[in-house]
Amino acid sequence: MRRAEPGPLPAAEQPDWRHHRDFERTQRRLSAAGPLVTEAELLEVRGALAAVADGSARVLQAGDCAESFGDASLSRTAAKVTVLTELGDLFAKKVSQPVVRFGRMAGQYAKPRSNAFETVNGVEVPVFRGHLVNSFEPDFAGRQHDPRRMLWAYQASADVLGALRTHWEPGRSGPWTSHEALVLDYERPLVRAGLGGDYLSSTHFPWIGERTRQLDHAHVHLLASAVNPVGCKVGPGTDPETALRLCELLDPDRTPGRLTLIVRMGRAIEAALPPVVRAVRAAGHPVVWLSDPMHGNTVRAETGQKTRYLADIIDEAAAFTRIVEGLGAHPGGLHLEVAAADVTECVGGPVAGERQLADRYESLCDPRLNPEQAFELIDTVF
């Protein structure tokens, strides 16, 4: 993807499709589309996250690395909700607190990537950027960035949300929706005016990633202007000054439940996290601290596939919990990539070694835990 300037501020990781004949028409249709989430739901989500910020609840955010349009069905949504619910129930039992549940679903259709091209079967093609941008099929035509896919993503999100709402129960928080607010040509037309201010109607809980959290760029500006609860990934290169500036921009009023810092530091966590926690706490920002122990632990297996080792994931989640608690803050919970099926994408538990990865490697992008591995993670760390 080119480095683009879709508005007054620059933005990284944006599709190259503004020359497409259907781009303007797609933008108009998105601007006229109904909101996918409601203001009332956002108020409930912010209240639930405020309870996490004050230490009386936890968060479990889990789901696919990259959603497939093919999963936008009642049955597949039900399978994902079942896993999320059962993991949340175990988490709640282990910590003796209620657990707010978010699915990486109903919008997780775009991915930042390290390279613009990849080689598949000896042929170089544009890299897959998620179904919102291009096709997973590795042919040159299908990998072109197509703005019409934003409409398909909107409809798939609406279908998943419709199915998800059938699982909402009184007294149970969520499961709510969340995704990385990556493609600004999709997110901006879905901003809606509400009584509390402008909100992103594409999801309950948008977050920005390590590649798009530049202080002077459009992604931070967009989330700063929305009344949704928002998240921001914090990697090993995040110094205390940058963390504080992000908090000032995204949580200027120091509102509990407004901002979640999603920590993904890998083996650097022991040195990198403590100064960030100290600085944010000293500045009085009541953030939710969330552990993403997966994205800093991706490796390349001897087979060539990307994988993650469950032991490394457990180690980072445990270190996060110990560090945050030791500094007097509340370890808010977990952000995981988990499949609803018994995939073999990460090593550990029922996947004994890298040779088993090919048995059922189904992810569209990065490796996910299977449910048994996710249960082991929660059971071990907490």
Short mmCIF file of C-alpha atoms in Angstrom, two decimals:
data_model
loop_
_atom_site.label_atom_id
_atom_site.label_comp_id
_atom_site.label_asym_id
_atom_site.label_seq_id
_atom_site.Cartn_x
_atom_site.Cartn_y
_atom_site.Cartn_z
CA MET A 1 0.00 0.00 0.00
CA ARG A 2 1.17 3.49 -0.75
CA ARG A 3 1.65 6.13 1.89
CA ALA A 4 -1.39 8.30 1.22
CA GLU A 5 -2.93 11.55 2.33
CA PRO A 6 -6.69 10.91 2.20
CA GLY A 7 -7.38 14.12 4.14
CA PRO A 8 -5.47 17.02 5.67
CA LEU A 9 -3.23 14.62 7.59
CA PRO A 10 -1.05 11.81 6.22
CA ALA A 11 -2.03 8.20 6.80
CA ALA A 12 -0.02 4.99 6.51
CA GLU A 13 -1.22 1.66 5.11
CA GLN A 14 -3.97 3.01 2.84
CA PRO A 15 -5.22 1.21 -0.31
CA ASP A 16 -4.28 2.50 -3.74
CA TRP A 17 -7.72 2.74 -5.31
CA ARG A 18 -8.75 6.37 -5.68
CA HIS A 19 -8.24 6.12 -9.43
CA HIS A 20 -10.88 3.38 -9.62
CA ARG A 21 -14.04 4.39 -11.47
CA ASP A 22 -16.26 3.17 -8.60
CA PHE A 23 -14.42 4.93 -5.78
CA GLU A 24 -16.61 8.05 -5.54
CA ARG A 25 -19.83 6.06 -5.93
CA THR A 26 -18.73 3.74 -3.12
CA GLN A 27 -18.00 6.69 -0.85
CA ARG A 28 -21.46 8.15 -1.48
CA ARG A 29 -23.17 4.85 -0.73
CA LEU A 30 -21.26 4.40 2.52
CA SER A 31 -22.09 7.95 3.58
CA ALA A 32 -25.78 7.23 3.04
CA ALA A 33 -25.73 3.84 4.78
CA GLY A 34 -27.31 3.28 8.16
CA PRO A 35 -25.12 3.06 11.27
CA LEU A 36 -23.98 -0.44 12.16
CA VAL A 37 -23.90 0.29 15.90
CA THR A 38 -26.00 2.66 18.01
CA GLU A 39 -25.23 5.43 20.47
CA ALA A 40 -27.03 3.55 23.21
CA GLU A 41 -24.79 0.54 22.68
CA LEU A 42 -21.68 2.72 22.81
CA LEU A 43 -22.79 4.19 26.14
CA GLU A 44 -23.18 0.69 27.54
CA VAL A 45 -19.77 -0.34 26.23
CA ARG A 46 -18.07 2.72 27.72
CA GLY A 47 -19.72 2.00 31.05
CA ALA A 48 -18.52 -1.59 30.96
CA LEU A 49 -14.97 -0.49 30.16
CA ALA A 50 -15.11 2.12 32.93
CA ALA A 51 -15.62 -0.76 35.35
CA VAL A 52 -12.47 -2.38 33.96
CA ALA A 53 -10.55 0.88 34.32
CA ASP A 54 -11.49 1.14 38.01
CA GLY A 55 -10.43 -2.44 38.67
CA SER A 56 -13.80 -4.13 39.14
CA ALA A 57 -13.98 -6.06 35.84
CA ARG A 58 -11.81 -7.53 33.07
CA VAL A 59 -11.82 -7.64 29.26
CA LEU A 60 -11.54 -10.52 26.84
CA GLN A 61 -11.10 -9.44 23.22
CA ALA A 62 -10.74 -12.39 20.86
CA GLY A 63 -11.38 -13.57 17.33
CA ASP A 64 -9.92 -13.90 13.88
CA CYS A 65 -6.76 -12.21 12.71
CA ALA A 66 -8.59 -11.35 9.47
CA GLU A 67 -12.27 -12.11 9.05
CA SER A 68 -13.58 -13.77 5.93
CA PHE A 69 -16.67 -12.56 4.07
CA GLY A 70 -17.59 -16.24 3.94
CA ASP A 71 -18.03 -16.30 7.73
CA ALA A 72 -20.87 -13.76 7.74
CA SER A 73 -23.53 -16.32 8.59
CA LEU A 74 -25.67 -17.27 11.56
CA SER A 75 -23.93 -20.59 12.10
CA ARG A 76 -20.35 -19.33 11.91
CA THR A 77 -21.13 -16.33 14.07
CA ALA A 78 -22.74 -18.67 16.61
CA ALA A 79 -19.60 -20.83 16.68
CA LYS A 80 -17.42 -17.79 17.36
CA VAL A 81 -19.77 -16.52 20.06
CA THR A 82 -19.73 -19.92 21.76
CA VAL A 83 -15.92 -19.93 22.00
CA LEU A 84 -15.81 -16.30 23.16
CA THR A 85 -18.48 -16.96 25.78
CA GLU A 86 -16.82 -20.10 27.14
CA LEU A 87 -13.40 -18.42 27.28
CA GLY A 88 -14.95 -15.43 29.03
CA ASP A 89 -16.71 -17.68 31.53
CA LEU A 90 -13.43 -19.42 32.38
CA PHE A 91 -11.67 -16.06 32.69
CA ALA A 92 -14.40 -14.72 34.99
CA LYS A 93 -14.18 -17.81 37.17
CA LYS A 94 -10.40 -17.58 37.44
CA VAL A 95 -10.30 -13.87 38.40
CA SER A 96 -13.63 -13.72 40.28
CA GLN A 97 -14.72 -10.67 38.32
CA PRO A 98 -17.16 -10.02 35.48
CA VAL A 99 -15.60 -10.11 32.01
CA VAL A 100 -16.51 -7.71 29.20
CA ARG A 101 -16.35 -9.59 25.90
CA PHE A 102 -15.36 -8.21 22.50
CA GLY A 103 -15.13 -10.18 19.30
CA ARG A 104 -12.62 -9.29 16.63
CA MET A 105 -15.62 -9.50 14.34
CA ALA A 106 -18.17 -7.62 12.20
CA GLY A 107 -15.46 -5.49 10.60
CA GLN A 108 -11.99 -7.05 10.95
CA TYR A 109 -11.60 -7.16 7.18
CA ALA A 110 -8.43 -5.10 6.59
CA LYS A 111 -4.83 -5.76 7.59
CA PRO A 112 -1.60 -3.74 7.57
CA ARG A 113 1.26 -5.67 6.02
CA SER A 114 5.04 -5.45 6.15
CA ASN A 115 5.55 -5.85 2.39
CA ALA A 116 3.67 -4.66 -0.67
CA PHE A 117 4.22 -7.93 -2.59
CA GLU A 118 4.61 -11.61 -1.86
CA THR A 119 5.68 -14.60 -3.92
CA VAL A 120 3.11 -17.38 -4.31
CA ASN A 121 4.02 -20.49 -6.29
CA GLY A 122 6.96 -18.64 -7.80
CA VAL A 123 4.86 -15.65 -8.93
CA GLU A 124 5.09 -12.20 -7.36
CA VAL A 125 1.67 -10.69 -6.61
CA PRO A 126 0.39 -7.82 -4.44
CA VAL A 127 0.11 -8.93 -0.83
CA PHE A 128 -3.30 -9.81 0.60
CA ARG A 129 -4.62 -6.87 2.65
CA GLY A 130 -7.88 -8.32 3.89
CA HIS A 131 -11.18 -8.90 2.13
CA LEU A 132 -12.08 -5.22 2.42
CA VAL A 133 -9.18 -4.39 0.07
CA ASN A 134 -8.44 -7.35 -2.22
CA SER A 135 -8.91 -11.07 -2.74
CA PHE A 136 -7.10 -13.82 -0.86
CA GLU A 137 -6.74 -15.77 -4.10
CA PRO A 138 -3.15 -15.24 -5.29
CA ASP A 139 -3.77 -14.00 -8.83
CA PHE A 140 -2.69 -10.56 -9.98
CA ALA A 141 -6.17 -9.35 -10.94
CA GLY A 142 -7.78 -10.44 -7.67
CA ARG A 143 -5.05 -8.79 -5.63
CA GLN A 144 -5.79 -5.35 -7.09
CA HIS A 145 -7.24 -2.90 -4.57
CA ASP A 146 -10.97 -2.64 -5.27
CA PRO A 147 -13.08 0.04 -3.48
CA ARG A 148 -16.29 -1.88 -4.16
CA ARG A 149 -15.13 -4.30 -1.49
CA MET A 150 -15.90 -1.65 1.13
CA LEU A 151 -19.60 -2.14 0.36
CA TRP A 152 -19.20 -5.89 0.66
CA ALA A 153 -17.45 -5.37 4.01
CA TYR A 154 -20.29 -3.16 5.22
CA GLN A 155 -22.89 -5.77 4.28
CA ALA A 156 -20.88 -8.61 5.83
CA SER A 157 -20.49 -6.56 9.02
CA ALA A 158 -24.24 -5.91 9.09
CA ASP A 159 -24.94 -9.63 8.67
CA VAL A 160 -22.55 -10.60 11.47
CA LEU A 161 -23.95 -7.92 13.78
CA GLY A 162 -27.47 -9.11 13.08
CA ALA A 163 -26.46 -12.63 14.01
CA LEU A 164 -24.51 -11.41 17.05
CA ARG A 165 -27.46 -9.50 18.45
CA THR A 166 -29.45 -12.73 18.69
CA HIS A 167 -26.94 -13.84 21.33
CA TRP A 168 -27.18 -10.77 23.55
CA GLU A 169 -28.65 -11.58 26.96
CA PRO A 170 -29.79 -9.31 29.81
CA GLY A 171 -27.10 -8.96 32.44
CA ARG A 172 -24.26 -10.21 30.21
CA SER A 173 -21.83 -7.64 28.82
CA GLY A 174 -21.53 -8.25 25.12
CA PRO A 175 -20.19 -9.77 23.12
CA TRP A 176 -19.54 -6.45 21.44
CA THR A 177 -17.77 -5.83 18.15
CA SER A 178 -14.29 -4.47 17.55
CA HIS A 179 -11.86 -4.06 14.69
CA GLU A 180 -8.77 -2.16 13.69
CA ALA A 181 -9.89 1.16 12.18
CA LEU A 182 -7.35 0.91 9.38
CA VAL A 183 -8.88 1.94 6.04
CA LEU A 184 -9.91 5.57 6.37
CA ASP A 185 -11.89 5.54 3.12
CA TYR A 186 -14.17 3.04 4.86
CA GLU A 187 -14.24 4.51 8.37
CA ARG A 188 -14.72 8.20 7.55
CA PRO A 189 -17.95 7.86 5.53
CA LEU A 190 -19.40 5.84 8.42
CA VAL A 191 -18.89 8.62 10.99
CA ARG A 192 -22.29 9.70 12.27
CA ALA A 193 -23.41 12.69 14.36
CA GLY A 194 -24.98 11.85 17.70
CA LEU A 195 -26.12 13.61 20.82
CA GLY A 196 -22.77 12.98 22.48
CA GLY A 197 -20.74 13.94 19.41
CA ASP A 198 -19.48 12.21 16.28
CA TYR A 199 -19.02 8.46 16.50
CA LEU A 200 -17.66 5.69 14.30
CA SER A 201 -20.76 3.71 13.43
CA SER A 202 -18.70 0.84 11.98
CA THR A 203 -18.00 -0.84 15.34
CA HIS A 204 -18.39 -0.54 19.09
CA PHE A 205 -14.67 -0.50 19.83
CA PRO A 206 -12.17 0.61 17.16
CA TRP A 207 -8.46 0.46 17.72
CA ILE A 208 -5.37 1.71 15.92
CA GLY A 209 -2.29 -0.41 15.45
CA GLU A 210 1.43 -0.11 15.94
CA ARG A 211 1.92 0.93 12.30
CA THR A 212 -0.71 3.69 12.30
CA ARG A 213 -0.46 5.38 15.70
CA GLN A 214 1.77 8.25 14.53
CA LEU A 215 0.93 11.31 16.61
CA ASP A 216 0.57 13.65 13.64
CA HIS A 217 -1.28 11.23 11.36
CA ALA A 218 -4.92 10.76 10.44
CA HIS A 219 -5.67 7.57 12.37
CA VAL A 220 -5.00 9.11 15.77
CA HIS A 221 -6.94 12.22 14.74
CA LEU A 222 -9.94 10.14 13.65
CA LEU A 223 -10.16 8.18 16.90
CA ALA A 224 -9.53 11.31 18.96
CA SER A 225 -12.59 12.92 17.36
CA ALA A 226 -14.93 9.94 17.98
CA VAL A 227 -16.93 9.33 21.15
CA ASN A 228 -16.52 5.56 20.91
CA PRO A 229 -14.32 3.86 23.45
CA VAL A 230 -11.03 3.44 21.57
CA GLY A 231 -7.89 1.33 21.75
CA CYS A 232 -4.29 1.87 20.74
CA LYS A 233 -1.59 -0.77 20.34
CA VAL A 234 1.60 -0.15 22.31
CA GLY A 235 4.71 -1.92 21.05
CA PRO A 236 8.25 -2.35 22.38
CA GLY A 237 9.41 0.89 20.75
CA THR A 238 6.87 3.02 22.61
CA ASP A 239 8.68 5.37 24.98
CA PRO A 240 6.91 7.03 27.94
CA GLU A 241 6.77 10.41 26.20
CA THR A 242 4.99 8.95 23.17
CA ALA A 243 2.60 6.99 25.38
CA LEU A 244 1.71 10.15 27.29
CA ARG A 245 1.13 12.10 24.10
CA LEU A 246 -1.14 9.36 22.78
CA CYS A 247 -3.10 9.47 26.03
CA GLU A 248 -3.40 13.25 25.85
CA LEU A 249 -4.75 13.07 22.32
CA LEU A 250 -7.06 10.08 22.77
CA ASP A 251 -8.15 10.69 26.38
CA PRO A 252 -7.80 14.43 27.02
CA ASP A 253 -10.53 14.48 29.70
CA ARG A 254 -9.15 11.43 31.54
CA THR A 255 -12.45 9.55 31.31
CA PRO A 256 -12.49 5.98 32.65
CA GLY A 257 -13.45 3.58 29.88
CA ARG A 258 -12.48 5.93 27.08
CA LEU A 259 -8.98 4.61 26.24
CA THR A 260 -7.50 1.12 26.23
CA LEU A 261 -3.77 0.64 25.76
CA ILE A 262 -3.19 -2.76 24.13
CA VAL A 263 0.32 -3.91 25.01
CA ARG A 264 2.14 -6.10 22.45
CA MET A 265 5.83 -6.15 23.31
CA GLY A 266 7.09 -9.73 23.03
CA ARG A 267 10.27 -10.48 24.93
CA ALA A 268 10.98 -6.76 25.35
CA ILE A 269 8.11 -6.39 27.81
CA GLU A 270 10.22 -6.65 30.96
CA ALA A 271 12.22 -3.53 30.05
CA ALA A 272 9.74 -1.62 27.88
CA LEU A 273 6.47 -1.79 29.80
CA PRO A 274 7.31 -0.55 33.34
CA PRO A 275 8.34 3.01 32.36
CA VAL A 276 5.21 3.36 30.21
CA VAL A 277 2.91 2.23 33.03
CA ARG A 278 4.62 4.53 35.52
CA ALA A 279 4.34 7.55 33.23
CA VAL A 280 0.68 6.99 32.34
CA ARG A 281 -0.30 6.43 35.96
CA ALA A 282 1.64 9.48 37.14
CA ALA A 283 -0.21 11.60 34.57
CA GLY A 284 -3.57 10.41 35.90
CA HIS A 285 -4.90 8.70 32.78
CA PRO A 286 -7.40 5.99 33.87
CA VAL A 287 -6.66 3.69 30.93
CA VAL A 288 -7.57 0.06 30.57
CA TRP A 289 -4.37 -2.01 30.34
CA LEU A 290 -4.84 -4.93 27.96
CA SER A 291 -2.31 -7.63 27.04
CA ASP A 292 -1.91 -8.70 23.42
CA PRO A 293 0.65 -11.46 23.93
CA MET A 294 0.48 -12.71 20.34
CA HIS A 295 1.68 -10.03 17.94
CA GLY A 296 5.13 -9.70 19.49
CA ASN A 297 5.70 -13.46 19.33
CA THR A 298 5.28 -14.30 15.65
CA VAL A 299 8.04 -16.44 14.15
CA ARG A 300 8.70 -18.20 10.86
CA ALA A 301 8.58 -21.99 11.13
CA GLU A 302 11.01 -24.21 9.24
CA THR A 303 8.10 -25.02 6.94
CA GLY A 304 7.95 -21.34 5.96
CA GLN A 305 4.63 -20.69 7.68
CA LYS A 306 4.19 -17.98 10.27
CA THR A 307 3.46 -19.40 13.71
CA ARG A 308 3.45 -18.58 17.39
CA TYR A 309 4.46 -20.73 20.33
CA LEU A 310 1.89 -21.04 23.10
CA ALA A 311 4.66 -21.01 25.72
CA ASP A 312 5.84 -17.59 24.50
CA ILE A 313 2.29 -16.25 24.53
CA ILE A 314 1.75 -17.48 28.08
CA ASP A 315 5.07 -15.97 29.20
CA GLU A 316 4.18 -12.53 27.86
CA ALA A 317 0.66 -12.55 29.30
CA ALA A 318 2.03 -13.60 32.69
CA ALA A 319 4.77 -10.95 32.58
CA PHE A 320 2.20 -8.29 31.67
CA THR A 321 0.00 -9.24 34.61
CA ARG A 322 2.90 -9.29 37.05
CA ILE A 323 4.34 -5.96 35.87
CA VAL A 324 1.04 -4.06 35.81
CA GLU A 325 -0.03 -5.37 39.22
CA GLY A 326 3.41 -4.69 40.66
CA LEU A 327 3.13 -1.04 39.65
CA GLY A 328 -0.24 -0.66 41.33
CA ALA A 329 -2.40 -0.77 38.20
CA HIS A 330 -5.14 -3.19 37.16
CA PRO A 331 -4.29 -5.80 34.49
CA GLY A 332 -7.44 -5.38 32.43
CA GLY A 333 -7.35 -8.56 30.40
CA LEU A 334 -6.42 -10.15 27.11
CA HIS A 335 -6.50 -9.38 23.39
CA LEU A 336 -6.14 -12.66 21.49
CA GLU A 337 -6.40 -14.07 18.00
CA VAL A 338 -8.46 -17.23 18.45
CA ALA A 339 -10.22 -19.43 15.90
CA ALA A 340 -13.59 -21.05 16.53
CA ALA A 341 -12.27 -24.32 15.05
CA ASP A 342 -9.49 -26.74 15.99
CA VAL A 343 -6.91 -25.15 13.71
CA THR A 344 -3.20 -26.01 13.88
CA GLU A 345 -1.61 -22.59 13.39
CA CYS A 346 0.21 -22.13 16.71
CA VAL A 347 2.54 -24.64 18.37
CA GLY A 348 1.67 -25.91 21.84
CA GLY A 349 -0.98 -27.90 23.62
CA PRO A 350 -2.60 -30.24 21.08
CA VAL A 351 -0.21 -29.05 18.33
CA ALA A 352 2.96 -30.86 19.35
CA GLY A 353 5.34 -29.35 16.82
CA GLU A 354 5.82 -27.38 13.63
CA ARG A 355 5.23 -30.43 11.45
CA GLN A 356 1.58 -30.37 12.53
CA LEU A 357 1.01 -26.80 11.31
CA ALA A 358 -0.03 -27.95 7.85
CA ASP A 359 -2.76 -30.23 9.22
CA ARG A 360 -5.27 -27.42 9.48
CA TYR A 361 -3.70 -24.02 8.77
CA GLU A 362 -6.67 -21.89 7.72
CA SER A 363 -5.89 -18.31 8.74
CA LEU A 364 -6.14 -15.64 6.07
CA CYS A 365 -3.20 -13.83 7.64
CA ASP A 366 -1.54 -14.49 11.01
CA PRO A 367 -1.68 -17.68 13.12
CA ARG A 368 -4.51 -18.04 15.66
CA LEU A 369 -4.81 -20.10 18.79
CA ASN A 370 -7.33 -22.89 18.68
CA PRO A 371 -9.89 -22.99 21.51
CA GLU A 372 -7.99 -25.62 23.54
CA GLN A 373 -4.83 -23.51 23.42
CA ALA A 374 -6.75 -20.39 24.44
CA PHE A 375 -8.29 -22.22 27.40
CA GLU A 376 -4.81 -23.37 28.45
CA LEU A 377 -3.51 -19.80 28.23
CA ILE A 378 -6.21 -18.41 30.53
CA ASP A 379 -6.01 -21.35 32.91
CA THR A 380 -2.23 -21.03 33.22
CA VAL A 381 -1.88 -17.24 33.51
CA PHE A 382 -4.75 -16.63 35.89
#
